[in-house]
Tab-separated table of C-alpha atoms in Angstrom:
chain	number	residue	atom	x	y	z
V	1	UNK	CA	-87.345	-0.957	-0.217
V	2	UNK	CA	-88.839	0.677	-2.965
V	3	UNK	CA	-85.682	1.689	-4.979
V	4	UNK	CA	-82.119	0.602	-5.250
V	5	UNK	CA	-79.351	2.865	-6.046
V	6	UNK	CA	-75.884	1.541	-7.087
V	7	UNK	CA	-73.215	3.913	-5.970
V	8	UNK	CA	-69.993	3.915	-7.960
V	9	UNK	CA	-67.028	5.234	-6.053
V	10	UNK	CA	-63.208	4.498	-6.242
V	11	UNK	CA	-62.923	3.529	-2.568
V	12	UNK	CA	-65.026	3.482	0.717
V	13	UNK	CA	-61.904	4.005	2.886
V	14	UNK	CA	-62.674	7.017	5.058
V	15	UNK	CA	-59.303	8.747	4.686
V	16	UNK	CA	-58.958	12.394	5.201
V	17	UNK	CA	-60.610	14.147	2.389
V	18	UNK	CA	-62.284	11.219	0.986
V	19	UNK	CA	-65.851	11.320	-0.464
V	20	UNK	CA	-66.443	7.935	1.574
V	21	UNK	CA	-66.822	10.095	4.865
V	22	UNK	CA	-69.930	11.842	3.235
V	23	UNK	CA	-71.256	8.837	1.473
V	24	UNK	CA	-71.641	6.997	4.816
V	25	UNK	CA	-74.190	9.587	6.008
V	26	UNK	CA	-75.896	9.550	2.664
V	27	UNK	CA	-76.342	5.724	2.580
V	28	UNK	CA	-78.062	5.942	6.097
V	29	UNK	CA	-80.265	8.624	5.345
V	30	UNK	CA	-81.407	7.223	1.971
V	31	UNK	CA	-82.436	4.103	3.871
V	32	UNK	CA	-84.816	6.046	6.149
V	33	UNK	CA	-86.373	7.177	2.930
V	34	UNK	CA	-86.916	3.728	1.654
V	35	UNK	CA	-83.894	3.661	-0.841
V	36	UNK	CA	-81.468	0.838	-0.623
V	37	UNK	CA	-78.032	1.590	-1.461
V	38	UNK	CA	-75.284	-0.648	-2.949
V	39	UNK	CA	-71.731	0.197	-3.605
V	40	UNK	CA	-69.163	-0.923	-6.047
V	41	UNK	CA	-65.538	0.049	-5.677
V	42	UNK	CA	-62.180	-0.725	-7.152
V	43	UNK	CA	-61.062	-2.765	-4.313
V	44	UNK	CA	-62.193	-4.225	-1.064
V	45	UNK	CA	-60.720	-1.356	1.163
V	46	UNK	CA	-63.335	0.328	3.266
V	47	UNK	CA	-65.613	-2.644	3.269
V	48	UNK	CA	-67.496	-2.839	6.399
V	49	UNK	CA	-66.767	0.750	7.373
V	50	UNK	CA	-70.095	1.958	5.624
V	51	UNK	CA	-73.140	-0.101	6.584
V	52	UNK	CA	-73.972	-0.940	2.893
V	53	UNK	CA	-73.714	-3.812	0.478
V	54	UNK	CA	-70.284	-3.586	-0.932
V	55	UNK	CA	-68.881	-5.145	-4.212
V	56	UNK	CA	-65.372	-5.074	-5.466
V	57	UNK	CA	-65.722	-4.279	-9.194
V	58	UNK	CA	-64.641	-6.571	-12.262
V	59	UNK	CA	-65.440	-5.633	-15.600
V	60	UNK	CA	-67.509	-8.887	-16.356
V	61	UNK	CA	-69.670	-7.799	-13.209
V	62	UNK	CA	-70.723	-4.394	-14.638
V	63	UNK	CA	-73.962	-5.346	-16.471
V	64	UNK	CA	-75.011	-7.493	-13.625
V	65	UNK	CA	-74.612	-4.916	-10.940
V	66	UNK	CA	-76.329	-2.350	-13.073
V	67	UNK	CA	-79.105	-4.571	-13.961
V	68	UNK	CA	-80.002	-5.148	-10.268
V	69	UNK	CA	-80.306	-1.397	-9.622
V	70	UNK	CA	-82.893	1.276	-10.477
V	71	UNK	CA	-80.484	4.267	-10.639
V	72	UNK	CA	-76.609	4.431	-11.034
V	73	UNK	CA	-74.867	7.150	-9.276
V	74	UNK	CA	-71.151	7.562	-10.376
V	75	UNK	CA	-69.025	9.455	-7.774
V	76	UNK	CA	-66.056	10.611	-9.521
V	77	UNK	CA	-64.904	10.525	-12.935
V	78	UNK	CA	-61.763	9.364	-15.097
V	79	UNK	CA	-61.286	5.813	-13.918
V	80	UNK	CA	-62.227	2.692	-15.896
V	81	UNK	CA	-64.633	1.847	-13.070
V	82	UNK	CA	-66.637	4.997	-13.499
V	83	UNK	CA	-66.497	4.634	-17.405
V	84	UNK	CA	-67.593	0.885	-17.286
V	85	UNK	CA	-70.473	1.497	-14.863
V	86	UNK	CA	-71.815	4.516	-17.100
V	87	UNK	CA	-71.366	2.442	-20.317
V	88	UNK	CA	-73.258	-0.552	-18.784
V	89	UNK	CA	-76.131	1.749	-17.551
V	90	UNK	CA	-76.263	3.310	-20.939
V	91	UNK	CA	-76.481	-0.055	-22.675
V	92	UNK	CA	-79.124	-1.259	-20.330
V	93	UNK	CA	-81.272	1.842	-20.562
V	94	UNK	CA	-80.921	2.577	-16.845
V	95	UNK	CA	-80.733	6.136	-15.686
V	96	UNK	CA	-77.417	7.226	-14.327
V	97	UNK	CA	-76.123	10.363	-12.720
V	98	UNK	CA	-72.552	11.533	-12.645
V	99	UNK	CA	-70.814	13.533	-9.892
V	100	UNK	CA	-67.472	14.238	-11.328
V	101	UNK	CA	-66.091	15.780	-8.193
V	102	UNK	CA	-63.898	18.310	-9.949
V	103	UNK	CA	-62.460	15.637	-12.528
V	104	UNK	CA	-64.141	17.332	-15.458
V	105	UNK	CA	-62.913	20.871	-14.671
V	106	UNK	CA	-60.039	22.394	-16.380
V	107	UNK	CA	-56.788	23.020	-14.531
V	108	UNK	CA	-53.034	22.421	-14.397
V	109	UNK	CA	-53.544	19.103	-12.651
V	110	UNK	CA	-56.264	17.894	-14.872
V	111	UNK	CA	-54.783	18.149	-18.384
V	112	UNK	CA	-55.708	15.480	-21.002
V	113	UNK	CA	-53.033	14.101	-23.284
V	114	UNK	CA	-53.848	13.114	-26.869
V	115	UNK	CA	-55.071	9.704	-25.758
V	116	UNK	CA	-57.538	11.299	-23.308
V	117	UNK	CA	-58.728	13.776	-25.861
V	118	UNK	CA	-59.361	10.875	-28.250
V	119	UNK	CA	-61.209	8.728	-25.776
V	120	UNK	CA	-63.458	11.638	-25.096
V	121	UNK	CA	-64.334	12.377	-28.808
V	122	UNK	CA	-64.964	8.522	-29.163
V	123	UNK	CA	-66.849	7.507	-26.138
V	124	UNK	CA	-66.761	9.732	-22.904
V	125	UNK	CA	-68.653	12.599	-24.430
V	126	UNK	CA	-71.280	10.442	-25.356
V	127	UNK	CA	-71.555	8.791	-21.897
V	128	UNK	CA	-71.556	12.350	-20.400
V	129	UNK	CA	-74.350	13.668	-22.542
V	130	UNK	CA	-76.595	10.670	-21.894
V	131	UNK	CA	-76.552	10.971	-18.051
V	132	UNK	CA	-79.870	12.056	-16.608
V	133	UNK	CA	-77.801	14.725	-14.662
V	134	UNK	CA	-74.299	15.983	-14.096
V	135	UNK	CA	-73.950	17.367	-10.408
V	136	UNK	CA	-71.667	19.997	-9.425
V	137	UNK	CA	-70.051	20.512	-5.993
V	138	UNK	CA	-70.502	24.329	-6.223
V	139	UNK	CA	-71.431	27.117	-8.513
V	140	UNK	CA	-67.770	27.412	-9.674
V	141	UNK	CA	-67.815	23.847	-11.030
V	142	UNK	CA	-71.338	24.177	-12.325
V	143	UNK	CA	-70.304	27.270	-14.509
V	144	UNK	CA	-67.361	25.297	-15.786
V	145	UNK	CA	-69.376	22.155	-16.740
V	146	UNK	CA	-72.061	24.407	-18.341
V	147	UNK	CA	-69.567	26.513	-20.451
V	148	UNK	CA	-68.199	23.068	-21.844
V	149	UNK	CA	-71.869	22.008	-22.842
V	150	UNK	CA	-71.281	18.333	-21.596
V	151	UNK	CA	-74.981	17.751	-20.545
V	152	UNK	CA	-78.150	19.716	-20.838
V	153	UNK	CA	-78.811	19.302	-16.961
V	154	UNK	CA	-75.718	20.412	-14.881
V	155	UNK	CA	-76.982	21.176	-11.252
V	156	UNK	CA	-75.343	22.023	-8.110
V	157	UNK	CA	-75.763	19.103	-5.551
V	158	UNK	CA	-73.579	19.258	-2.622
V	159	UNK	CA	-72.504	16.362	-0.459
V	160	UNK	CA	-73.492	16.543	3.274
V	161	UNK	CA	-72.490	15.527	6.603
V	162	UNK	CA	-74.259	14.124	9.943
V	163	UNK	CA	-73.588	17.160	12.031
V	164	UNK	CA	-74.826	15.458	15.201
V	165	UNK	CA	-71.888	13.092	14.931
V	166	UNK	CA	-69.432	16.121	15.672
V	167	UNK	CA	-71.324	17.730	18.654
V	168	UNK	CA	-69.255	16.093	21.225
V	169	UNK	CA	-65.506	16.731	21.223
V	170	UNK	CA	-63.718	13.553	20.465
V	171	UNK	CA	-61.241	12.044	22.574
V	172	UNK	CA	-57.646	12.699	21.256
V	173	UNK	CA	-55.935	9.765	23.202
V	174	UNK	CA	-53.569	7.883	20.657
V	175	UNK	CA	-52.654	11.027	18.695
V	176	UNK	CA	-49.122	12.164	18.379
V	177	UNK	CA	-47.908	14.844	21.048
V	178	UNK	CA	-48.332	17.421	18.491
V	179	UNK	CA	-46.795	20.762	18.729
V	180	UNK	CA	-47.161	23.559	21.261
V	181	UNK	CA	-49.404	26.570	20.628
V	182	UNK	CA	-52.419	27.020	18.077
V	183	UNK	CA	-52.842	24.479	15.481
V	184	UNK	CA	-53.666	25.171	11.915
V	185	UNK	CA	-55.034	21.779	10.526
V	186	UNK	CA	-55.067	20.338	6.963
V	187	UNK	CA	-57.085	17.288	6.470
V	188	UNK	CA	-56.482	15.722	3.040
V	189	UNK	CA	-53.967	13.917	0.942
V	190	UNK	CA	-50.381	15.007	0.709
V	191	UNK	CA	-50.403	16.109	-2.811
V	192	UNK	CA	-49.695	19.382	-4.766
V	193	UNK	CA	-53.328	19.656	-6.014
V	194	UNK	CA	-54.280	20.099	-2.475
V	195	UNK	CA	-52.566	23.665	-2.470
V	196	UNK	CA	-49.894	22.610	0.357
V	197	UNK	CA	-46.846	24.446	-1.163
V	198	UNK	CA	-48.547	27.849	-1.557
V	199	UNK	CA	-50.213	27.543	1.814
V	200	UNK	CA	-46.818	26.549	3.712
V	201	UNK	CA	-45.048	29.396	1.772
V	202	UNK	CA	-47.795	31.871	2.764
V	203	UNK	CA	-47.691	30.662	6.322
V	204	UNK	CA	-43.898	31.186	6.414
V	205	UNK	CA	-44.199	34.645	5.006
V	206	UNK	CA	-46.564	35.905	7.863
V	207	UNK	CA	-44.001	36.592	10.326
V	208	UNK	CA	-45.141	37.970	13.611
V	209	UNK	CA	-48.785	37.159	12.759
V	210	UNK	CA	-48.039	33.696	12.782
V	211	UNK	CA	-46.352	33.470	16.021
V	212	UNK	CA	-47.657	30.668	18.325
V	213	UNK	CA	-49.117	28.881	15.268
V	214	UNK	CA	-48.153	25.475	13.977
V	215	UNK	CA	-49.085	23.428	10.954
V	216	UNK	CA	-50.523	19.938	11.110
V	217	UNK	CA	-50.827	18.167	7.856
V	218	UNK	CA	-52.952	14.962	8.410
V	219	UNK	CA	-53.659	12.671	5.492
V	220	UNK	CA	-52.371	9.966	3.247
V	221	UNK	CA	-49.286	10.239	1.365
V	222	UNK	CA	-49.437	10.216	-2.453
V	223	UNK	CA	-46.303	8.997	-4.126
V	224	UNK	CA	-43.244	10.759	-2.621
V	225	UNK	CA	-44.693	14.253	-1.968
V	226	UNK	CA	-44.672	13.915	1.723
V	227	UNK	CA	-40.960	13.083	1.850
V	228	UNK	CA	-40.312	15.928	-0.523
V	229	UNK	CA	-42.262	18.564	1.409
V	230	UNK	CA	-40.598	17.250	4.849
V	231	UNK	CA	-37.210	17.698	3.290
V	232	UNK	CA	-38.152	21.422	2.121
V	233	UNK	CA	-39.362	22.161	5.687
V	234	UNK	CA	-36.268	20.907	7.182
V	235	UNK	CA	-34.198	23.033	4.712
V	236	UNK	CA	-36.254	26.107	5.703
V	237	UNK	CA	-35.724	25.427	9.364
V	238	UNK	CA	-39.344	24.935	10.012
V	239	UNK	CA	-39.347	21.340	11.265
V	240	UNK	CA	-40.497	22.408	14.710
V	241	UNK	CA	-43.566	24.092	13.472
V	242	UNK	CA	-44.724	21.666	10.897
V	243	UNK	CA	-46.009	18.132	11.739
V	244	UNK	CA	-47.013	15.501	9.118
V	245	UNK	CA	-49.193	12.686	10.290
V	246	UNK	CA	-52.112	10.494	9.172
V	247	UNK	CA	-55.707	10.406	9.609
V	248	UNK	CA	-57.077	7.072	8.130
V	249	UNK	CA	-60.424	7.372	9.876
V	250	UNK	CA	-63.187	9.571	11.090
V	251	UNK	CA	-62.329	9.056	14.683
V	252	UNK	CA	-58.652	10.278	14.174
V	253	UNK	CA	-60.067	13.212	12.050
V	254	UNK	CA	-62.384	14.351	14.671
V	255	UNK	CA	-59.626	14.037	17.376
V	256	UNK	CA	-57.313	16.394	15.231
V	257	UNK	CA	-60.173	18.735	14.860
V	258	UNK	CA	-60.609	18.684	18.667
V	259	UNK	CA	-57.051	20.175	18.847
V	260	UNK	CA	-57.363	22.387	16.080
V	261	UNK	CA	-57.558	26.228	16.292
V	262	UNK	CA	-58.615	26.483	12.656
V	263	UNK	CA	-58.665	24.363	9.475
V	264	UNK	CA	-57.287	25.264	6.117
V	265	UNK	CA	-58.536	23.677	2.758
V	266	UNK	CA	-56.063	25.267	0.277
V	267	UNK	CA	-56.953	23.113	-2.836
V	268	UNK	CA	-55.923	24.594	-6.103
V	269	UNK	CA	-58.438	22.789	-8.075
V	270	UNK	CA	-62.294	21.839	-7.420
V	271	UNK	CA	-62.399	19.182	-4.639
V	272	UNK	CA	-65.077	17.752	-2.531
V	273	UNK	CA	-65.114	19.884	0.497
V	274	UNK	CA	-65.229	16.941	3.023
V	275	UNK	CA	-62.780	18.479	5.479
V	276	UNK	CA	-64.510	21.964	5.341
V	277	UNK	CA	-67.810	20.295	6.253
V	278	UNK	CA	-66.120	18.291	9.262
V	279	UNK	CA	-64.659	21.419	10.625
V	280	UNK	CA	-67.775	23.525	10.276
V	281	UNK	CA	-69.677	20.629	12.104
V	282	UNK	CA	-67.076	20.410	14.900
V	283	UNK	CA	-67.141	24.250	15.581
V	284	UNK	CA	-63.663	24.907	14.048
V	285	UNK	CA	-63.000	28.180	12.028
V	286	UNK	CA	-62.258	27.545	8.303
V	287	UNK	CA	-60.125	29.040	5.638
V	288	UNK	CA	-60.909	27.566	2.162
V	289	UNK	CA	-59.887	28.383	-1.387
V	290	UNK	CA	-62.731	29.245	-3.799
V	291	UNK	CA	-62.457	25.869	-5.880
V	292	UNK	CA	-63.388	23.944	-2.461
V	293	UNK	CA	-65.553	26.304	-0.698
V	294	UNK	CA	-69.257	25.125	-0.398
V	295	UNK	CA	-71.897	27.573	-1.713
V	296	UNK	CA	-73.915	29.212	1.053
V	297	UNK	CA	-71.180	29.856	3.717
V	298	UNK	CA	-70.175	33.328	2.637
V	299	UNK	CA	-69.168	35.537	5.421
V	300	UNK	CA	-68.904	32.495	7.967
V	301	UNK	CA	-65.950	30.973	6.645
V	302	UNK	CA	-62.850	32.564	5.280
V	303	UNK	CA	-62.711	32.102	1.381
V	304	UNK	CA	-59.967	33.264	-0.845
V	305	UNK	CA	-58.397	32.778	-4.354
V	306	UNK	CA	-56.246	29.616	-4.746
V	307	UNK	CA	-52.970	31.508	-4.801
V	308	UNK	CA	-50.011	32.388	-2.304
V	309	UNK	CA	-51.332	35.883	-2.120
V	310	UNK	CA	-54.831	34.933	-1.468
V	311	UNK	CA	-53.874	32.352	1.059
V	312	UNK	CA	-51.566	34.741	2.732
V	313	UNK	CA	-54.191	37.401	3.156
V	314	UNK	CA	-56.869	34.690	4.604
V	315	UNK	CA	-54.186	33.170	6.829
V	316	UNK	CA	-53.264	36.620	8.252
V	317	UNK	CA	-57.020	37.337	8.950
V	318	UNK	CA	-57.320	34.035	10.849
V	319	UNK	CA	-54.224	34.368	12.887
V	320	UNK	CA	-55.205	37.928	13.994
V	321	UNK	CA	-58.444	36.760	15.478
V	322	UNK	CA	-58.543	36.231	19.178
V	323	UNK	CA	-60.060	33.223	20.903
V	324	UNK	CA	-63.549	34.723	21.225
V	325	UNK	CA	-63.734	36.025	17.697
V	326	UNK	CA	-62.702	32.449	16.242
V	327	UNK	CA	-65.352	30.864	18.522
V	328	UNK	CA	-67.946	33.196	17.556
V	329	UNK	CA	-67.200	32.789	13.667
V	330	UNK	CA	-66.989	29.135	14.141
V	331	UNK	CA	-70.522	28.999	15.776
V	332	UNK	CA	-72.161	30.953	13.145
V	333	UNK	CA	-70.582	28.655	10.489
V	334	UNK	CA	-71.930	25.561	12.273
V	335	UNK	CA	-75.321	27.013	12.437
V	336	UNK	CA	-75.340	27.958	8.674
V	337	UNK	CA	-73.754	24.562	7.668
V	338	UNK	CA	-76.411	22.583	9.783
V	339	UNK	CA	-79.244	24.472	7.907
V	340	UNK	CA	-77.893	23.702	4.393
V	341	UNK	CA	-75.601	20.687	4.626
V	342	UNK	CA	-76.909	18.274	7.328
V	343	UNK	CA	-77.881	15.177	5.647
V	344	UNK	CA	-81.429	15.436	7.234
V	345	UNK	CA	-81.787	18.524	5.107
V	346	UNK	CA	-79.907	17.413	1.936
V	347	UNK	CA	-81.513	14.022	1.638
V	348	UNK	CA	-84.864	15.125	0.053
V	349	UNK	CA	-82.810	16.581	-2.940
V	350	UNK	CA	-81.060	13.256	-3.383
V	351	UNK	CA	-84.488	11.280	-3.224
V	352	UNK	CA	-86.003	13.875	-5.768
V	353	UNK	CA	-83.058	13.254	-8.069
V	354	UNK	CA	-83.149	9.572	-7.964
V	355	UNK	CA	-87.097	9.360	-8.310
V	356	UNK	CA	-87.035	11.911	-11.073
V	357	UNK	CA	-84.161	9.894	-12.843
V	358	UNK	CA	-86.333	6.752	-12.831
V	359	UNK	CA	-89.344	8.836	-13.983
V	360	UNK	CA	-87.292	10.188	-17.023
V	361	UNK	CA	-86.721	6.900	-18.671
């Protein structure tokens, strides 16, 4: 191998909505380009899921791990793992790239207290400025980062997916019985930042347009949010139309996509659009809020503002489509997505970034 990239990521567990789902494809395609990938995570979860050398992080190991790499790529920001890796790379004079995954964008779920602001002034800002590049998921995140002036090089670099893995419909044996009728699927953590409350409220307000449609929320529980949402659904009399379940691996996620009539990604904050890409690759129509919608899919997915009103309008449009219209829309999205987001297409941009990073030092 001519180069080694150390990927710093909180977890490689392929839970619904996790960046680990996209990274598995990136590691594989980089190997074909002669670039070895190593990963360091906060714990051992996901070890063996991705075919890559994997290390559980300990602060004393940061310098050694960075020293063995040519480039460090930090996926996500705000954890001690991310800061330690960037700090070690800075100290060693190794080029490092930061993909904050929305963590540096402003929003109601990303407010810094006085400790966070002080830490930013003392150390984080310098770490961000000295990265060879800060990558954004979409133009919205890029504009936010550029407006803050955190780095001279802020570029859009999307994550991809191996579209070929989704060409064949997955077996749904082992899934819960589900609900009768058409399924609107949400793949991601059960947390308010994911926009579940405004989505569920907008869905309940659709009236006749939503007849025959049901919601399936498939993802890991964060805190007690699932319990609270389930209780709210029962109070509103919607228990027969909403199913909460898990999707801890890609096989389960693909199985749910096989049942879905449409997928919703209603995030209120900038998030990695992993579930959007999975649905596009699987030929499932998509509704996504602007913070999580990938660039380049205008007109082939239904994008909307991250609000109850915006979600309601987009939901009504999706629900009113007949089967043929939904299938046609999904096919167009798959074709557009493959041309932009298949790892065979995106790989060269990552290779150029890493090779350029080494050349810049």
